[in-house]
CSV table of N, CA and C in Angstrom, one decimal:
chain,number,residue,atom,x,y,z
M,22,MET,N,6.3,98.1,49.1
M,22,MET,CA,6.0,99.6,49.2
M,22,MET,C,4.5,99.7,48.4
M,23,LEU,N,3.7,100.3,49.0
M,23,LEU,CA,2.3,100.6,48.5
M,23,LEU,C,2.0,102.1,48.5
M,24,LEU,N,1.4,102.6,47.4
M,24,LEU,CA,1.0,103.9,47.5
M,24,LEU,C,-0.5,104.1,47.6
M,25,LEU,N,-0.7,104.8,48.9
M,25,LEU,CA,-2.2,105.1,49.2
M,25,LEU,C,-2.7,106.4,49.0
M,26,ASP,N,-3.7,106.3,48.1
M,26,ASP,CA,-4.5,107.4,47.8
M,26,ASP,C,-5.4,107.7,49.0
M,27,HIS,N,-5.5,109.0,49.3
M,27,HIS,CA,-6.7,109.2,50.4
M,27,HIS,C,-7.0,110.9,50.0
M,28,VAL,N,-8.2,111.0,50.8
M,28,VAL,CA,-8.9,112.5,50.7
M,28,VAL,C,-8.8,113.1,52.1
M,29,GLY,N,-8.4,114.1,52.1
M,29,GLY,CA,-8.4,114.7,53.4
M,29,GLY,C,-9.7,115.0,54.2
M,30,ALA,N,-9.8,114.5,55.4
M,30,ALA,CA,-11.2,114.4,56.0
M,30,ALA,C,-11.9,115.9,56.1
M,31,ARG,N,-11.0,116.7,56.4
M,31,ARG,CA,-11.6,118.2,56.7
M,31,ARG,C,-11.3,119.1,55.3
M,32,SER,N,-10.0,118.8,54.7
M,32,SER,CA,-9.5,119.7,53.7
M,32,SER,C,-10.2,119.3,52.3
M,33,GLY,N,-10.7,118.2,52.1
M,33,GLY,CA,-10.8,117.4,50.8
M,33,GLY,C,-9.8,117.4,49.6
M,34,LYS,N,-8.6,117.5,50.3
M,34,LYS,CA,-7.3,117.5,49.2
M,34,LYS,C,-7.0,116.1,49.1
M,35,ARG,N,-6.7,115.6,47.7
M,35,ARG,CA,-6.2,114.4,47.4
M,35,ARG,C,-4.8,114.3,47.9
M,36,ARG,N,-4.4,113.1,48.7
M,36,ARG,CA,-3.0,113.0,49.2
M,36,ARG,C,-2.8,111.7,48.9
M,37,THR,N,-1.4,111.4,48.7
M,37,THR,CA,-0.8,110.0,48.4
M,37,THR,C,0.4,109.7,49.4
M,38,ASN,N,0.3,108.6,50.2
M,38,ASN,CA,1.4,108.3,50.8
M,38,ASN,C,2.1,106.8,50.8
M,39,PRO,N,3.3,107.0,50.5
M,39,PRO,CA,4.1,105.4,50.5
M,39,PRO,C,4.2,104.7,51.8
M,40,LEU,N,3.4,103.4,51.9
M,40,LEU,CA,3.4,102.7,53.1
M,40,LEU,C,3.8,101.1,53.0
M,41,ALA,N,4.6,100.9,54.0
M,41,ALA,CA,4.8,99.2,54.1
M,41,ALA,C,3.4,98.5,54.2
M,42,TYR,N,3.4,97.4,53.7
M,42,TYR,CA,2.4,96.6,53.8
M,42,TYR,C,2.5,95.2,53.7
M,43,ILE,N,1.7,94.3,54.0
M,43,ILE,CA,1.7,92.9,53.8
M,43,ILE,C,0.3,92.4,53.3
M,44,GLU,N,0.8,91.0,52.5
M,44,GLU,CA,-0.7,90.6,52.0
M,44,GLU,C,-1.3,89.6,52.9
M,45,ASP,N,-2.6,89.5,53.2
M,45,ASP,CA,-3.2,88.6,53.8
M,45,ASP,C,-4.4,88.0,52.9
M,46,GLY,N,-4.2,87.0,52.1
M,46,GLY,CA,-5.2,86.6,51.1
M,46,GLY,C,-5.3,87.6,50.1
M,47,GLU,N,-6.5,88.1,49.7
M,47,GLU,CA,-6.7,89.0,49.0
M,47,GLU,C,-6.6,90.5,49.6
M,48,ASP,N,-6.6,90.4,50.8
M,48,ASP,CA,-6.5,91.9,51.4
M,48,ASP,C,-4.9,92.3,51.5
M,49,LEU,N,-4.8,93.8,51.4
M,49,LEU,CA,-3.7,94.3,51.7
M,49,LEU,C,-3.7,95.0,53.0
M,50,VAL,N,-2.6,94.8,53.8
M,50,VAL,CA,-2.8,95.2,55.3
M,50,VAL,C,-1.7,96.5,55.4
M,51,ILE,N,-2.3,97.4,55.9
M,51,ILE,CA,-1.3,98.7,56.4
M,51,ILE,C,-1.6,98.9,57.7
M,52,VAL,N,-0.6,99.4,58.3
M,52,VAL,CA,-0.8,99.5,59.9
M,52,VAL,C,-0.8,101.3,60.1
M,53,GLY,N,-1.6,101.6,60.9
M,53,GLY,CA,-1.6,102.9,61.2
M,53,GLY,C,-0.9,103.5,62.5
M,54,SER,N,0.4,103.2,62.8
M,54,SER,CA,0.7,103.1,64.1
M,54,SER,C,1.6,104.3,64.5
M,55,ARG,N,2.1,105.2,63.4
M,55,ARG,CA,3.0,106.3,63.6
M,55,ARG,C,4.2,105.8,64.2
M,56,GLY,N,4.7,104.7,64.0
M,56,GLY,CA,5.8,104.1,64.9
M,56,GLY,C,5.7,104.3,66.5
M,57,GLY,N,4.5,104.0,66.9
M,57,GLY,CA,4.1,103.5,68.2
M,57,GLY,C,3.5,105.0,68.8
M,58,ALA,N,3.2,105.9,68.2
M,58,ALA,CA,2.8,107.2,68.8
M,58,ALA,C,1.3,107.1,69.4
M,59,ARG,N,1.0,108.1,70.1
M,59,ARG,CA,-0.4,107.9,70.7
M,59,ARG,C,-1.4,108.1,69.8
M,60,ARG,N,-1.1,108.8,68.7
M,60,ARG,CA,-2.2,109.4,67.7
M,60,ARG,C,-2.1,108.5,66.4
M,61,HIS,N,-3.1,108.4,65.7
M,61,HIS,CA,-2.9,107.7,64.5
M,61,HIS,C,-2.5,108.6,63.6
M,62,PRO,N,-1.8,108.2,62.2
M,62,PRO,CA,-1.4,109.2,61.4
M,62,PRO,C,-2.6,109.6,60.5
M,63,ALA,N,-2.5,110.9,60.0
M,63,ALA,CA,-3.5,111.8,59.4
M,63,ALA,C,-4.3,110.9,58.2
M,64,TRP,N,-3.6,110.0,57.5
M,64,TRP,CA,-4.2,109.1,56.6
M,64,TRP,C,-5.2,108.1,57.3
M,65,PHE,N,-5.1,107.7,58.4
M,65,PHE,CA,-5.9,106.9,59.2
M,65,PHE,C,-7.3,107.7,59.2
M,66,HIS,N,-7.3,108.9,59.6
M,66,HIS,CA,-8.4,109.7,59.8
M,66,HIS,C,-9.1,110.0,58.6
M,67,ASN,N,-8.3,110.3,57.5
M,67,ASN,CA,-8.9,110.4,56.1
M,67,ASN,C,-9.7,109.3,55.9
M,68,LEU,N,-9.1,108.2,55.9
M,68,LEU,CA,-9.6,106.8,55.4
M,68,LEU,C,-10.9,106.4,56.1
M,69,ALA,N,-10.9,106.9,57.4
M,69,ALA,CA,-12.3,106.7,58.1
M,69,ALA,C,-13.5,107.6,57.6
M,70,ALA,N,-12.9,108.7,57.2
M,70,ALA,CA,-14.0,109.6,56.7
M,70,ALA,C,-14.4,109.4,55.2
M,71,HIS,N,-13.5,108.7,54.4
M,71,HIS,CA,-13.5,108.3,53.1
M,71,HIS,C,-12.8,107.2,52.7
M,72,PRO,N,-13.5,106.0,53.1
M,72,PRO,CA,-13.0,104.6,53.0
M,72,PRO,C,-12.7,104.0,51.6
M,73,GLU,N,-13.7,104.7,50.6
M,73,GLU,CA,-13.3,104.2,49.3
M,73,GLU,C,-12.2,105.1,48.5
M,74,THR,N,-11.1,104.0,48.2
M,74,THR,CA,-10.0,105.0,47.7
M,74,THR,C,-9.3,104.0,46.8
M,75,THR,N,-8.1,104.2,46.6
M,75,THR,CA,-7.3,103.4,45.4
M,75,THR,C,-5.9,103.3,46.1
M,76,VAL,N,-5.2,102.1,45.8
M,76,VAL,CA,-3.9,102.0,46.2
M,76,VAL,C,-3.2,101.4,44.8
M,77,GLN,N,-1.8,101.8,44.9
M,77,GLN,CA,-0.8,101.2,43.7
M,77,GLN,C,0.2,100.3,44.4
M,78,VAL,N,0.4,99.0,43.9
M,78,VAL,CA,1.3,98.3,44.2
M,78,VAL,C,1.9,98.0,42.9
M,79,ALA,N,3.5,98.3,42.9
M,79,ALA,CA,4.3,98.2,41.7
M,79,ALA,C,3.3,99.0,40.6
M,80,SER,N,2.9,98.6,39.3
M,80,SER,CA,2.4,99.4,38.2
M,80,SER,C,1.0,99.2,38.6
M,81,ARG,N,0.5,98.3,39.4
M,81,ARG,CA,-1.1,98.0,39.4
M,81,ARG,C,-1.7,98.9,40.3
M,82,ARG,N,-2.8,99.5,39.8
M,82,ARG,CA,-3.6,100.6,40.6
M,82,ARG,C,-4.9,99.8,40.9
M,83,THR,N,-5.2,99.7,42.2
M,83,THR,CA,-6.5,98.8,42.6
M,83,THR,C,-7.6,99.7,43.1
M,84,ALA,N,-9.0,99.7,43.1
M,84,ALA,CA,-9.8,100.3,43.9
M,84,ALA,C,-10.1,99.7,45.1
M,85,VAL,N,-10.1,100.0,46.3
M,85,VAL,CA,-10.3,99.4,47.5
M,85,VAL,C,-11.1,100.3,48.6
M,86,ARG,N,-11.6,99.5,49.5
M,86,ARG,CA,-12.4,100.0,50.5
M,86,ARG,C,-11.8,99.6,51.8
M,87,ALA,N,-11.3,100.6,52.6
M,87,ALA,CA,-10.5,100.8,53.9
M,87,ALA,C,-11.3,100.2,55.1
M,88,ARG,N,-10.9,99.5,55.8
M,88,ARG,CA,-11.7,99.1,57.2
M,88,ARG,C,-10.8,98.9,58.3
M,89,VAL,N,-11.1,99.3,59.4
M,89,VAL,CA,-10.1,98.6,60.5
M,89,VAL,C,-10.2,97.3,61.0
M,90,ALA,N,-9.2,96.5,61.3
M,90,ALA,CA,-9.2,95.4,61.5
M,90,ALA,C,-10.0,94.9,62.8
M,91,THR,N,-10.6,93.7,62.9
M,91,THR,CA,-11.3,93.2,64.0
M,91,THR,C,-10.2,92.8,65.2
M,92,GLU,N,-10.6,92.8,66.2
M,92,GLU,CA,-9.5,92.5,67.4
M,92,GLU,C,-8.8,91.3,67.2
M,93,ALA,N,-9.7,90.1,66.6
M,93,ALA,CA,-9.2,88.9,66.4
M,93,ALA,C,-8.1,89.0,65.2
M,94,GLU,N,-8.6,89.6,64.1
M,94,GLU,CA,-7.7,89.9,63.0
M,94,GLU,C,-6.4,90.7,63.2
M,95,ARG,N,-6.5,91.5,64.1
M,95,ARG,CA,-5.3,92.2,64.7
M,95,ARG,C,-4.5,91.5,65.4
M,96,THR,N,-4.9,90.8,66.2
M,96,THR,CA,-4.0,89.5,67.0
M,96,THR,C,-3.2,88.8,66.0
M,97,ARG,N,-4.0,88.2,64.9
M,97,ARG,CA,-3.4,87.4,64.1
M,97,ARG,C,-2.4,88.1,63.3
M,98,LEU,N,-2.9,89.2,62.7
M,98,LEU,CA,-2.0,89.8,61.6
M,98,LEU,C,-0.8,90.6,62.4
M,99,CYS,N,-0.8,91.0,63.6
M,99,CYS,CA,0.4,91.6,64.5
M,99,CYS,C,1.5,90.4,64.6
M,100,ARG,N,1.0,89.0,64.7
M,100,ARG,CA,2.2,88.2,64.4
M,100,ARG,C,3.1,88.3,63.4
M,101,ARG,N,2.5,88.5,62.3
M,101,ARG,CA,3.0,88.3,60.8
M,101,ARG,C,3.7,89.4,60.3
M,102,TRP,N,3.4,90.6,61.1
M,102,TRP,CA,3.7,92.0,60.7
M,102,TRP,C,5.3,92.0,61.5
M,103,SER,N,6.0,92.5,60.5
M,103,SER,CA,7.5,93.1,60.9
M,103,SER,C,7.8,94.3,60.2
M,104,PRO,N,8.5,95.4,60.8
M,104,PRO,CA,8.6,96.7,60.1
M,104,PRO,C,9.9,96.5,59.1
M,105,PRO,N,9.5,97.2,57.8
M,105,PRO,CA,10.5,96.9,56.8
M,105,PRO,C,12.2,97.2,57.2
M,106,THR,N,12.8,96.4,56.7
M,106,THR,CA,14.4,96.8,56.8
M,106,THR,C,14.8,97.0,55.7
M,107,ALA,N,16.4,97.5,55.6
M,107,ALA,CA,16.7,97.6,54.2
M,107,ALA,C,16.9,96.5,53.6
M,108,ALA,N,17.1,95.4,54.1
M,108,ALA,CA,17.2,94.0,53.5
M,108,ALA,C,15.8,93.7,52.8
M,109,SER,N,14.6,94.0,53.4
M,109,SER,CA,13.1,93.6,53.0
M,109,SER,C,12.6,94.6,52.0
M,110,ARG,N,13.1,95.7,51.9
M,110,ARG,CA,12.5,96.6,51.0
M,110,ARG,C,12.4,96.4,49.6
M,111,GLY,N,11.1,96.5,49.0
M,111,GLY,CA,11.1,96.0,47.5
M,111,GLY,C,10.6,94.7,47.5
M,112,THR,N,10.2,93.9,48.8
M,112,THR,CA,9.3,92.7,48.6
M,112,THR,C,8.2,92.9,49.3
M,113,SER,N,7.5,91.8,48.7
M,113,SER,CA,6.4,91.8,49.6
M,113,SER,C,6.4,90.5,50.3
M,114,SER,N,-3.8,96.2,55.0
M,114,SER,CA,-4.5,95.5,54.0
M,114,SER,C,-5.9,96.4,53.8
M,115,ALA,N,-6.5,96.8,53.0
M,115,ALA,CA,-7.6,97.3,52.2
M,115,ALA,C,-7.8,96.0,51.4
M,116,ARG,N,-9.2,96.2,51.2
M,116,ARG,CA,-9.7,94.9,50.1
M,116,ARG,C,-9.9,95.4,48.8
M,117,SER,N,-9.6,94.4,47.9
M,117,SER,CA,-9.6,94.8,46.5
M,117,SER,C,-11.1,94.4,46.1
M,118,GLU,N,-11.7,95.4,45.4
M,118,GLU,CA,-13.2,95.4,45.1
M,118,GLU,C,-13.3,94.9,43.6
């Protein structure tokens, strides 16, 4: 589980969301799919407006810059992504700066 800090694109309010993630080298990968919904989650739009942020994994807080994966990255990462299950919770991308 990763804690994503973000600032509201319109409101300017600071928010934090717990999200599943995978590691890809030095990158932390999160997926903004809202479970297959047609619209991205609010945090996706917030990161588009304010990509410089922080994430926390366990007790480590890290400054990151969010970006959208390229089509090639998305294809590769989708093969690795699997939704968290009760069995996988607690195990283990924004880029660390």
